[in-house]
CSV table of C-alpha atoms in Angstrom, one decimal:
chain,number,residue,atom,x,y,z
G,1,UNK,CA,9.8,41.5,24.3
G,2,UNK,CA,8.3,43.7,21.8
G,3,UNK,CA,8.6,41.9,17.6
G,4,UNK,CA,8.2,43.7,14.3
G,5,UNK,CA,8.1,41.7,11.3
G,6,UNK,CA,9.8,42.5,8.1
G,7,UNK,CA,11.3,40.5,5.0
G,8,UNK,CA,15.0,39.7,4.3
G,9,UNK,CA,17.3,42.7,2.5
G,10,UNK,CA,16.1,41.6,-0.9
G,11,UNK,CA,11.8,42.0,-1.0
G,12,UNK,CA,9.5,40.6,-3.0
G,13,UNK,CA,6.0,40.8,-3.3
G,14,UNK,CA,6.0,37.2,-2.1
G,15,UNK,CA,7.7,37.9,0.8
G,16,UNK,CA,6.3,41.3,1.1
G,17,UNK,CA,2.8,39.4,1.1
G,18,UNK,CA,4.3,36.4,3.6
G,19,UNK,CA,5.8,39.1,6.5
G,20,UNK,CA,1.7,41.5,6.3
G,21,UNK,CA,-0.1,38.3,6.5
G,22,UNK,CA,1.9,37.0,9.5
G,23,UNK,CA,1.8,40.2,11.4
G,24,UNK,CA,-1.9,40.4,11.0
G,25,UNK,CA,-2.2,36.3,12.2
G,26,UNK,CA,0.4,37.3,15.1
G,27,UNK,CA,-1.0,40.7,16.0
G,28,UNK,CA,2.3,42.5,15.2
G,29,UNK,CA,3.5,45.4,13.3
G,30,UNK,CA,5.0,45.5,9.8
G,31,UNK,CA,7.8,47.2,9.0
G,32,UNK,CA,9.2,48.0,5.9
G,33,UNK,CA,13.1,47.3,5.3
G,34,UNK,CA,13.8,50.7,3.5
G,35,UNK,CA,17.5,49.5,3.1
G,36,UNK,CA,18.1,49.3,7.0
G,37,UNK,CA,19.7,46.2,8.4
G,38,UNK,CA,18.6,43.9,11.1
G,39,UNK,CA,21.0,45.2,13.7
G,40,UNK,CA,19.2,49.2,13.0
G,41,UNK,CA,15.7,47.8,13.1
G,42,UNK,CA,16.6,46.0,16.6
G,43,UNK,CA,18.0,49.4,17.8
G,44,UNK,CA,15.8,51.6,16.4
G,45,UNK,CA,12.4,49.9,17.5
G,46,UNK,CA,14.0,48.3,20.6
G,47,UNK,CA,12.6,45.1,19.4
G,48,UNK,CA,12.9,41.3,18.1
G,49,UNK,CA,12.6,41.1,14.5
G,50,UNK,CA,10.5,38.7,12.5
G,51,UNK,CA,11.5,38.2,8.7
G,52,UNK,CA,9.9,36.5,5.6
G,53,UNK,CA,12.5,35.1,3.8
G,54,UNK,CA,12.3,33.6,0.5
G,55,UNK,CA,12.4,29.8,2.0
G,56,UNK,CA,12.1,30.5,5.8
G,57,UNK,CA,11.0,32.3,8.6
G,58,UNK,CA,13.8,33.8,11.0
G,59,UNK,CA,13.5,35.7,14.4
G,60,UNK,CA,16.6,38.2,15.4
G,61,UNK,CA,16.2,38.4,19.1
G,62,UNK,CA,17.5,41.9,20.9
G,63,UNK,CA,19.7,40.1,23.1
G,64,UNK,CA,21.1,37.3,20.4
G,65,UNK,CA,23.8,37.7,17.8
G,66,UNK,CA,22.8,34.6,15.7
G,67,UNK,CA,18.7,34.1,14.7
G,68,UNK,CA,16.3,31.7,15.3
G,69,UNK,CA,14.9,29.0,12.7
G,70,UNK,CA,14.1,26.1,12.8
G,71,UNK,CA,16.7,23.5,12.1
G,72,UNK,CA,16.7,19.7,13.8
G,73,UNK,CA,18.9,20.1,15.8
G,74,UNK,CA,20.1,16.7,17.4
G,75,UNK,CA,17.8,15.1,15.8
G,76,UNK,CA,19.8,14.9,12.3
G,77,UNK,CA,22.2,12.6,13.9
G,78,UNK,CA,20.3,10.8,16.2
G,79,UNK,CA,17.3,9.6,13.6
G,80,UNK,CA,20.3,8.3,11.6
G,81,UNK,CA,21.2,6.5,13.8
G,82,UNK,CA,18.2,5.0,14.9
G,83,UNK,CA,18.1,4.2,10.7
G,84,UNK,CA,21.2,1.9,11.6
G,85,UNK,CA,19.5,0.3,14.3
G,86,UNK,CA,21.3,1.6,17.3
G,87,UNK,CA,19.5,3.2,20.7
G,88,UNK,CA,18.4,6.4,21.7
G,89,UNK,CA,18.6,7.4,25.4
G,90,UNK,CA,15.7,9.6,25.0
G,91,UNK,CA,13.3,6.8,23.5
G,92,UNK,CA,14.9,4.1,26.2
G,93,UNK,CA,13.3,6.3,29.2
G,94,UNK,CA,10.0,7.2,27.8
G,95,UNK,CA,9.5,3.6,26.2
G,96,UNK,CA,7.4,5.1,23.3
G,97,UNK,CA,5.8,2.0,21.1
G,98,UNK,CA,4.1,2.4,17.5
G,99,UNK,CA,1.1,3.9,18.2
G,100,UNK,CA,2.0,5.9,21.4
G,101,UNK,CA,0.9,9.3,22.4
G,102,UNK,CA,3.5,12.2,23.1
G,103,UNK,CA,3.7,15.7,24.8
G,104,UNK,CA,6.3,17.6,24.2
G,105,UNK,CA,6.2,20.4,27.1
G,106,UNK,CA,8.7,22.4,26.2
G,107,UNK,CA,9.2,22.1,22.1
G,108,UNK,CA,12.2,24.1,21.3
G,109,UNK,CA,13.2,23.3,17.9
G,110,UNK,CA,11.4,20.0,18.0
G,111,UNK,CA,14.2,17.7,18.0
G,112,UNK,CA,13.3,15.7,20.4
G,113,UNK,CA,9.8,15.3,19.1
G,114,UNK,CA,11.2,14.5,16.0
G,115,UNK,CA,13.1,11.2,17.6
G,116,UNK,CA,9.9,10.3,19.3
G,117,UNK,CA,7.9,11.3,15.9
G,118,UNK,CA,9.9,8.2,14.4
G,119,UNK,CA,9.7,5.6,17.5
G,120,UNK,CA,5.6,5.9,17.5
G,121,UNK,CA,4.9,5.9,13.3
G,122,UNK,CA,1.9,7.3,11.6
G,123,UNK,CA,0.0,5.8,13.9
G,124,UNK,CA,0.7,7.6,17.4
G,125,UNK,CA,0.6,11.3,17.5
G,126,UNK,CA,2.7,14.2,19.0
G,127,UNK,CA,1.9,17.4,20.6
G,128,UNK,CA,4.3,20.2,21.6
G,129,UNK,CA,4.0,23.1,23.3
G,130,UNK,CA,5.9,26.4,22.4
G,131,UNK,CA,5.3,29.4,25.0
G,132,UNK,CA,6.3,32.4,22.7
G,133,UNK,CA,3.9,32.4,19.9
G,134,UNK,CA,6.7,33.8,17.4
G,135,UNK,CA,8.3,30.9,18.0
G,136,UNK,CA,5.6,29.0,17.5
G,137,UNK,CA,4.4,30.4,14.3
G,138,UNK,CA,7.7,29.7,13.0
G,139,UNK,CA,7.7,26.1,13.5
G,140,UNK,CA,4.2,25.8,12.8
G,141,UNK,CA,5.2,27.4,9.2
G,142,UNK,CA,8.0,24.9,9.0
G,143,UNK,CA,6.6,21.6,9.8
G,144,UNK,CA,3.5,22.2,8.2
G,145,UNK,CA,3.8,24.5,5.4
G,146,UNK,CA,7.0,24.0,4.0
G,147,UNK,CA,8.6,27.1,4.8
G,148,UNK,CA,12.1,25.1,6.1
G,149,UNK,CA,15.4,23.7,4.1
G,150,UNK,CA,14.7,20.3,5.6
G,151,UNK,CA,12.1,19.0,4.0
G,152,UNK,CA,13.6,15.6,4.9
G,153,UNK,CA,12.3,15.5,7.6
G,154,UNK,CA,8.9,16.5,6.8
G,155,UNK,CA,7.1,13.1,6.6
G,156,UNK,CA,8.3,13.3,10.9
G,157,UNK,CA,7.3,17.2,11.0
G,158,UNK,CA,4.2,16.5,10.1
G,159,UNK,CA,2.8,13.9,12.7
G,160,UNK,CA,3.7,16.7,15.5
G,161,UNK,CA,1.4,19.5,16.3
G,162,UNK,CA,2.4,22.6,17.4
G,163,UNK,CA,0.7,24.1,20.4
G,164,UNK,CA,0.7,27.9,21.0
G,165,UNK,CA,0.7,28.0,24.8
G,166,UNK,CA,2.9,27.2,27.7
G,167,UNK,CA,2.8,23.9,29.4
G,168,UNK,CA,1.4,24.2,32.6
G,169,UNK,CA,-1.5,26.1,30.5
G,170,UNK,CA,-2.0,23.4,28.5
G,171,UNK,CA,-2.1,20.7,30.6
G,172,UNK,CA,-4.8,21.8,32.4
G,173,UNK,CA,-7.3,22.1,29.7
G,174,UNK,CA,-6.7,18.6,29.1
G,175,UNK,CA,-8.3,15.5,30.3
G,176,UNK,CA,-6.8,12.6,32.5
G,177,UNK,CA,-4.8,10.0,30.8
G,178,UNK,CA,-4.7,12.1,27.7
G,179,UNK,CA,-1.4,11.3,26.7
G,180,UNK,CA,1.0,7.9,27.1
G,181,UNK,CA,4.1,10.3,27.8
G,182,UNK,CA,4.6,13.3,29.1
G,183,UNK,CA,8.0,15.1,28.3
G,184,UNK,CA,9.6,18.3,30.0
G,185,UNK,CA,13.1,19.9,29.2
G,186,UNK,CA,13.2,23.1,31.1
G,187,UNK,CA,16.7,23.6,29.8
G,188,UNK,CA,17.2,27.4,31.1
G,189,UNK,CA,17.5,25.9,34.6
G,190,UNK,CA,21.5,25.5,34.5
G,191,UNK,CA,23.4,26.8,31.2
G,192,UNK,CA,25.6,24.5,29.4
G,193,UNK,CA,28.6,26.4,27.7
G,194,UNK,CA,28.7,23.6,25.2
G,195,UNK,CA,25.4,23.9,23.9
G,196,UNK,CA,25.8,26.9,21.6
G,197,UNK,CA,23.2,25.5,18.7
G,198,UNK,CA,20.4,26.2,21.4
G,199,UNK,CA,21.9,29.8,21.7
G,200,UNK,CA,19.1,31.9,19.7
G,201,UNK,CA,16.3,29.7,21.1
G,202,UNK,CA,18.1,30.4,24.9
G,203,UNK,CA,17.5,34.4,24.6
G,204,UNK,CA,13.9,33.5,22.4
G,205,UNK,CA,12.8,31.4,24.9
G,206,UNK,CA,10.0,31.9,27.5
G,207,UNK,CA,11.6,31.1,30.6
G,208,UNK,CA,9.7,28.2,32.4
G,209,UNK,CA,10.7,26.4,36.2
G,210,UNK,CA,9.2,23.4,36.9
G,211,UNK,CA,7.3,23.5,39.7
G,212,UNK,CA,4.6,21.4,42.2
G,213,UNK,CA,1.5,22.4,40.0
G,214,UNK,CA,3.6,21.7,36.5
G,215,UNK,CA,4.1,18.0,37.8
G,216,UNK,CA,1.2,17.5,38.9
G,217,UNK,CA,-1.2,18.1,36.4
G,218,UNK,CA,1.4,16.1,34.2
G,219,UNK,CA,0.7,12.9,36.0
G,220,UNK,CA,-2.9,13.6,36.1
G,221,UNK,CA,-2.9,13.6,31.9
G,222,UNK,CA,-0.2,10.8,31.5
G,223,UNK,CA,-1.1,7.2,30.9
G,224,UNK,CA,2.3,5.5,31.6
G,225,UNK,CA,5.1,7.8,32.4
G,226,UNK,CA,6.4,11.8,32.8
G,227,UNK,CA,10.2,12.2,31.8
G,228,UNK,CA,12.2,15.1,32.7
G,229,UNK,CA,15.8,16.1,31.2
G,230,UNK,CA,17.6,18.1,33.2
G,231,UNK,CA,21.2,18.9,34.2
G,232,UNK,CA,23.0,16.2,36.1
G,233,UNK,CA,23.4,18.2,38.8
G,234,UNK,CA,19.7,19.4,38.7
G,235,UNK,CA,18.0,19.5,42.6
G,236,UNK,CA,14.5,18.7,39.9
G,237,UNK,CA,14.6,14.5,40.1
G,238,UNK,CA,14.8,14.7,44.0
G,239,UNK,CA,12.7,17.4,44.9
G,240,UNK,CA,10.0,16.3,42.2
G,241,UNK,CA,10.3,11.9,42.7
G,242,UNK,CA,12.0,11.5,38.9
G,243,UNK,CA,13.7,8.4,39.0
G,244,UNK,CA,17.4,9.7,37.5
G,245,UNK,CA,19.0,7.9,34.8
G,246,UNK,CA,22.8,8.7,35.3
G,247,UNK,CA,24.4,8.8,32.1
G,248,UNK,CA,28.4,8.6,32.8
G,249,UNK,CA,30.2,11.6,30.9
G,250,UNK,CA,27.2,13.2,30.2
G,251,UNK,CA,26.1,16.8,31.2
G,252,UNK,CA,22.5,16.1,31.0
G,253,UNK,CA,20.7,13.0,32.6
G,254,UNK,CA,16.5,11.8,32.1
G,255,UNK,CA,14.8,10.7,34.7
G,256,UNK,CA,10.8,9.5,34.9
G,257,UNK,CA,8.1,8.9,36.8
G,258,UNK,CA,5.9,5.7,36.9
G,259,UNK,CA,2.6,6.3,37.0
G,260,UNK,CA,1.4,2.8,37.3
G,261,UNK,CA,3.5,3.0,40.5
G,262,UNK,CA,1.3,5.6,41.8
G,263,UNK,CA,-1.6,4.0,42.1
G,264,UNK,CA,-0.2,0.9,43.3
């Protein structure tokens, strides 16, 4: 899908500066507002629409009524209660320990990254990978530059580094045993009405299916294990060897591969 970038209703030269310098980076056009809202810039240039805001960036998709930015996510309520001392589901399966190494396949709004940032301290490191580079750019501006309302989290933002690039991609520039834990959620595989947060990032989104080549060169760069999250009902953790987690009540379930237990 074609992107324009502009700044919010109200310019400034700061944002003016912020939306030219990002279409340059990104290889997109500016446009300016000239009074016209986002709905007549989407229409009239058939297009998703970047803009500068003051403290943020946003991205109007075509197809989507609500924009994309980053915000945690699941992650607000999860880390606090990690604070308290209780469990995560996510951190159970992968295992991670201080010091760990993470790849985060499929980024999203880095939520779960974010969990996994605080499981592994200062002393591990995270990777994710975000296929649409507008995407990327945005969280890359957010967890590293400051250009977010949650500067919270930011001590978490930034041990992760954001990877322009799809998975598979990726993976196979890397070398073996490159990371501890490998971590996929290909969540456009079965649609979950509940999950309306995720709505802006579902028509954003690069579509990506796990497949025999995505697996495998994720077991080729993991140390210890590759965890999946899928839909419960998801054909994936049979027809790829994940070991499934059931989770009762629960419309997603994990599941992981040992890769200790391949060599044996």
């Amino acid at each position: 899908m074609k992107t324009i970038v502009t700044t919010a209703g109200r310019r400034t030269e700061y944002t003016k500066q912020l939306a030219q310098n990002a279409a340059t980076q990104l290889g997109l056009s500016y446009v300016d507002r000239q009074k016209r809202n986002i709905i007549q810039l989407q229409q009239h240039f058939q297009s998703d629409v970047l803009v500068a805001t003051k403290s943020r960036w946003e991205c109007h998709g075509l197809n989507s009524s609500e924009p994309f930015f980053f915000h945690p996510s699941s992650a607000k309520f999860r880390l606090k209660r990690l604070a308290r001392g209780e469990r995560d589901p996510l951190l159970e399966v992968c295992q991670l320990q201080a010091g760990d190494s993470f790849l985060d396949c499929t980024l999203g709004f880095g939520s779960d990254s974010l969990v996994a940032a605080f499981a592994i301290g200062d002393t591990g490191y995270i990777k994710g990978c975000e296929a649409n580079p507008v995407l990327a750019f945005i969280l890359q501006e957010a967890f590293h530059k400051g250009r977010t309302d949650y500067v919270e989290f930011e001590s978490l933002m930034n041990q992760i580094q954001i990877i322009s690039s799809d998975a598979l991609s990726y993976l196979k520039q890397l070398d073996e045993n490159s990371f501890d834990v490998i971590y996929m959620d290909p969540m456009f595989e079965t649609l979950i009405k509940e999950s309306d947060s995720i709505g802006p990032l579902r028509s954003l989104g690069v579509r990506e299916s796990l497949s025999s080549e995505w697996i495998h060169e994720a077991l080729r760069v993991a140390k210890k294990r590759v965890v999946l999250k899928a839909h419960f009902r998801s054909s994936w953790f049979k027809e790829f060897g994940f070991n499934q987690i059931i989770r009762p009540n629960t419309k997603f379930h994990y599941g992981f591969i040992e890769k200790a237990a391949l060599n044996n």
